[in-house]
């Protein structure tokens, strides 16, 4: 995650692409005695698929991450970030760099070297092509999600500072986690429904799909920002959920039978002047992309969220959510 003295944490991270090969397991041959009168048969019993990478390989990813993250932050190198990040995190990283470049260099602060400790790895059994880790960083506990973009090349797709502790993750006897089907109905909503529930906080103020969500610091922050955006009585401000450019949702089984979900977020803010003949002057962040006064002004936000879906009817809890303005017109 990008950290600057005097600037605060920007919602972005870097991960060195590391090529790994899944650990192979030899097929076991089991000989069974068949009933009298039938020939003896030998059947190959296929073992469970090995995880996408080992804990040692995941640790190597994190170690390389820290080094490259600091180099890219120092240089504000968007091209370098694009080689090691993907998905919503890359979108937020680019937005953070746009904001920093708009500041005088003297106001940007110094890069704080990445320090991460106490890693806990949640690697799904079977070759899922993604995994998660929880680490302690300067800003507190962070949940990181990594995805294989091809041939074992890992990139960070999400980095979220948690407002609440993670639930216990279900681990098998060998320490591997379990991936959850996105249509899984163990909780009040399925993992695939998480983006829509969260974005309803912005669209309706949690009157529809978002009504199922528990009150947490993350949901309260969203509702408060929504209210603040509607403070100018000369403007009609509304939010509209959009289809994320990177729609991948990741879910792990929790010890209670529910799931921990990391999901993409995408919305548009539309500001329309209700004063006849007037136009809207873009705010500071929106103006980074287009500072032309106009009516309406559209700003596009992209991000991601971590949500715990407890088993049963208990309300889902948004543990973290981060978004950034990535474009405007």
XYZ file of C-alpha atoms in Angstrom:
329
model
C 0.000 0.000 0.000
C 1.255 3.458 -0.842
C 2.021 5.497 2.290
C 3.206 9.113 2.472
C 4.144 11.238 5.455
C 1.850 14.238 5.558
C -0.434 12.808 2.878
C -1.837 9.640 4.404
C -2.473 6.258 2.884
C -3.485 6.075 -0.730
C -5.702 3.147 -1.582
C -3.296 1.256 -3.756
C -0.613 -1.431 -3.605
C 2.026 -3.067 -5.739
C 2.949 -6.688 -6.156
C 5.876 -8.079 -8.069
C 4.730 -10.649 -10.607
C 6.073 -14.007 -9.460
C 5.819 -17.089 -11.626
C 5.114 -20.276 -9.729
C 4.119 -23.810 -10.552
C 1.506 -25.680 -8.558
C 2.883 -28.537 -6.508
C 2.236 -31.849 -8.264
C 1.002 -35.046 -6.641
C 1.538 -38.485 -8.097
C -1.574 -40.500 -8.861
C -2.061 -43.326 -6.420
C -2.843 -46.806 -7.738
C -5.317 -48.778 -5.645
C -5.796 -52.516 -6.174
C -9.177 -53.921 -5.275
C -10.307 -57.545 -5.032
C -13.348 -58.009 -7.229
C -16.178 -60.456 -6.517
C -15.674 -64.119 -7.466
C -15.843 -64.709 -11.192
C -14.619 -61.227 -12.182
C -11.074 -60.243 -13.088
C -8.951 -58.279 -10.665
C -9.152 -54.535 -11.424
C -6.733 -51.690 -10.835
C -8.164 -48.164 -10.694
C -6.341 -44.867 -10.633
C -7.706 -42.721 -7.852
C -7.252 -39.035 -8.744
C -5.925 -37.001 -5.793
C -7.346 -33.619 -4.860
C -5.890 -30.848 -6.987
C -2.961 -29.073 -5.376
C -3.376 -25.415 -4.383
C -2.214 -22.799 -6.863
C 0.917 -22.056 -4.847
C 2.604 -22.961 -1.583
C 2.867 -20.846 1.551
C 6.578 -20.325 0.850
C 5.767 -19.023 -2.612
C 3.118 -16.704 -1.184
C 5.681 -15.400 1.295
C 8.079 -14.709 -1.564
C 5.350 -12.695 -3.295
C 4.878 -10.547 -0.203
C 8.597 -9.955 0.248
C 9.043 -8.852 -3.351
C 5.926 -6.753 -3.050
C 7.394 -4.588 -0.305
C 10.541 -3.806 -2.293
C 8.881 -2.999 -5.602
C 6.040 -1.091 -3.965
C 8.461 1.415 -2.471
C 10.330 1.889 -5.756
C 7.167 2.567 -7.732
C 5.750 4.911 -5.114
C 8.919 6.970 -5.070
C 8.797 7.378 -8.853
C 4.994 7.606 -9.170
C 5.453 5.172 -12.030
C 2.046 4.280 -13.486
C 3.586 1.933 -16.041
C 5.331 -0.055 -13.329
C 2.136 -0.353 -11.324
C 0.332 -1.667 -14.390
C 2.791 -4.551 -14.620
C 2.173 -5.764 -11.079
C -1.434 -4.860 -10.279
C -4.786 -5.593 -11.827
C -8.485 -5.073 -11.288
C -9.967 -2.471 -8.933
C -6.663 -1.931 -7.145
C -4.939 -0.845 -10.350
C -7.782 1.588 -11.014
C -7.388 3.080 -7.545
C -3.617 3.228 -7.915
C -3.888 5.247 -11.097
C -6.376 7.580 -9.417
C -4.002 8.091 -6.500
C -1.159 8.994 -8.826
C -3.331 11.467 -10.722
C -4.151 13.171 -7.411
C -0.533 13.260 -6.251
C 0.796 14.623 -9.522
C -1.666 17.506 -9.222
C 0.013 18.590 -5.979
C 3.244 20.580 -5.791
C 6.100 18.187 -5.160
C 6.811 19.906 -1.846
C 3.316 18.974 -0.623
C 3.467 15.267 -1.445
C 5.369 14.151 1.619
C 7.876 11.339 1.856
C 7.214 7.735 0.964
C 6.976 5.602 4.100
C 8.766 2.267 3.498
C 6.393 -0.675 3.405
C 6.424 -2.700 6.594
C 4.298 -5.811 6.859
C 4.269 -8.477 9.544
C 2.300 -11.409 10.934
C 1.080 -12.670 7.549
C -1.717 -15.228 7.524
C -2.347 -16.999 4.242
C -5.729 -18.143 2.978
C -4.955 -20.211 -0.100
C -7.908 -22.216 -1.460
C -7.467 -25.932 -1.968
C -7.429 -26.769 -5.659
C -6.102 -24.545 -8.412
C -8.463 -21.601 -7.968
C -6.215 -18.942 -9.507
C -6.528 -16.576 -6.528
C -5.778 -16.355 -2.817
C -5.918 -13.965 0.109
C -3.640 -12.905 2.928
C -4.047 -10.835 6.061
C -1.072 -8.727 7.135
C -0.278 -6.079 9.716
C 0.831 -2.805 8.145
C 1.305 0.805 9.208
C -2.392 1.499 8.917
C -3.567 -1.612 10.767
C -4.804 -4.977 9.533
C -5.090 -5.349 5.764
C -6.754 -7.967 3.606
C -4.908 -8.587 0.359
C -6.233 -10.514 -2.629
C -4.078 -11.858 -5.435
C -5.091 -13.289 -8.799
C -3.253 -15.299 -11.422
C -3.275 -13.306 -14.649
C -1.730 -16.168 -16.609
C 0.777 -18.971 -16.149
C 1.260 -18.386 -12.448
C 1.911 -14.652 -12.759
C 0.421 -13.164 -9.603
C -0.884 -9.638 -9.264
C -2.534 -7.876 -6.405
C -6.153 -7.038 -7.224
C -7.337 -5.767 -3.839
C -5.795 -4.175 -0.746
C -8.232 -3.145 1.982
C -7.586 -1.745 5.458
C -10.048 -3.499 7.748
C -12.429 -1.586 10.011
C -13.313 -4.804 11.855
C -11.460 -8.085 12.464
C -11.846 -10.860 9.930
C -14.055 -13.807 10.860
C -12.283 -17.134 11.348
C -11.559 -18.740 7.992
C -12.254 -22.455 7.571
C -9.013 -24.389 7.034
C -8.598 -28.093 6.327
C -6.124 -30.392 8.068
C -3.330 -29.203 5.780
C -4.107 -25.541 6.316
C -5.808 -24.832 2.986
C -8.907 -22.658 2.710
C -12.080 -23.419 0.734
C -13.376 -21.348 -2.184
C -17.122 -20.628 -2.102
C -19.446 -20.738 -5.091
C -20.698 -17.225 -5.872
C -24.298 -18.480 -5.820
C -23.856 -20.018 -2.360
C -27.011 -19.455 -0.298
C -25.567 -20.098 3.163
C -25.980 -16.464 4.228
C -28.618 -13.757 3.938
C -27.326 -12.984 0.443
C -25.033 -14.837 -1.972
C -21.477 -13.621 -2.642
C -22.497 -12.532 -6.159
C -25.039 -10.130 -4.624
C -22.509 -8.202 -2.532
C -21.716 -5.451 -5.091
C -25.398 -4.646 -5.602
C -26.114 -4.543 -1.863
C -23.214 -2.182 -1.186
C -23.952 0.141 -4.103
C -27.539 0.446 -2.903
C -26.155 2.368 0.063
C -25.287 5.060 -2.472
C -28.232 4.694 -4.851
C -31.112 4.675 -2.358
C -29.555 5.159 1.072
C -29.977 1.423 1.856
C -33.715 1.329 1.177
C -33.588 -1.656 -1.182
C -30.842 -4.298 -1.595
C -28.614 -2.522 0.912
C -31.214 -2.792 3.680
C -29.902 -6.276 4.478
C -26.460 -4.954 5.498
C -25.540 -4.528 9.154
C -24.555 -1.116 10.447
C -20.754 -0.987 10.450
C -18.171 1.811 10.224
C -17.912 1.149 6.476
C -21.658 1.396 5.823
C -21.984 4.487 8.015
C -19.112 6.150 6.151
C -20.821 5.511 2.823
C -24.160 6.877 4.005
C -22.527 9.941 5.548
C -20.612 10.732 2.368
C -23.813 10.269 0.377
C -25.558 12.797 2.635
C -22.646 15.224 2.351
C -22.792 15.050 -1.438
C -26.404 16.198 -1.296
C -25.689 19.250 0.836
C -25.817 21.828 -1.952
C -29.488 22.708 -2.459
C -28.705 24.131 -5.906
C -27.716 20.685 -7.122
C -29.545 17.434 -7.651
C -26.996 14.751 -6.777
C -27.612 11.080 -7.360
C -25.556 7.909 -7.580
C -26.070 5.123 -10.110
C -24.474 1.680 -9.810
C -22.487 0.526 -12.831
C -21.090 -2.754 -14.098
C -17.449 -3.022 -12.952
C -14.864 -3.362 -15.702
C -13.329 -6.104 -13.551
C -16.329 -8.107 -12.273
C -14.452 -10.880 -10.468
C -15.752 -11.710 -6.978
C -13.684 -13.837 -4.570
C -15.162 -15.781 -1.641
C -13.721 -18.015 1.092
C -15.626 -20.286 3.465
C -15.658 -19.019 7.050
C -15.602 -21.260 10.103
C -19.270 -20.507 10.850
C -20.329 -21.831 7.436
C -20.687 -18.396 5.845
C -18.223 -16.644 3.547
C -15.699 -13.824 3.363
C -16.204 -11.950 0.099
C -13.999 -9.477 -1.755
C -16.014 -7.764 -4.473
C -15.572 -4.904 -6.974
C -17.465 -1.615 -6.696
C -18.495 0.765 -9.476
C -20.784 3.789 -9.446
C -21.408 7.093 -11.177
C -22.186 10.354 -9.377
C -24.380 12.693 -11.405
C -24.550 16.341 -10.299
C -27.184 18.452 -12.053
C -27.842 22.134 -11.457
C -31.515 22.885 -10.773
C -30.971 26.622 -11.220
C -32.196 27.607 -14.668
C -29.432 28.652 -17.013
C -26.585 27.703 -14.654
C -23.805 25.143 -14.903
C -21.920 23.028 -12.368
C -18.328 23.831 -11.495
C -16.478 20.527 -10.941
C -15.072 19.905 -7.468
C -11.385 19.473 -6.742
C -11.184 15.737 -7.465
C -13.510 15.763 -10.476
C -11.599 18.698 -11.951
C -8.471 16.531 -12.166
C -10.147 14.777 -15.099
C -12.240 17.613 -16.574
C -12.466 21.067 -15.005
C -14.882 22.491 -17.585
C -18.060 23.955 -16.013
C -21.020 22.044 -17.454
C -24.410 20.596 -16.615
C -24.543 17.847 -15.543
C -21.146 16.747 -14.198
C -20.542 12.980 -14.118
C -17.826 11.456 -11.928
C -16.953 7.754 -12.026
C -15.855 5.840 -8.932
C -14.194 2.435 -8.778
C -13.153 0.367 -5.794
C -13.718 -2.802 -3.806
C -15.094 -4.081 -0.527
C -14.602 -6.926 1.944
C -17.849 -8.317 3.340
C -18.532 -11.118 5.798
C -21.693 -13.095 5.048
C -22.434 -15.052 8.251
C -24.276 -18.327 7.855
C -28.021 -18.097 8.350
C -30.068 -14.919 8.586
C -27.534 -12.757 10.425
C -26.922 -9.455 8.636
C -23.867 -9.249 6.359
C -21.077 -7.033 7.684
C -19.038 -4.724 5.451
C -15.552 -4.975 6.969
C -13.889 -2.497 4.593
C -14.717 -0.527 1.454
C -12.559 1.844 -0.575
C -13.308 3.771 -3.752
C -11.639 6.482 -5.801
C -12.689 8.827 -8.579
C -11.156 7.383 -11.722
C -12.692 9.561 -14.485
C -15.209 12.335 -15.185
C -17.090 13.921 -18.070
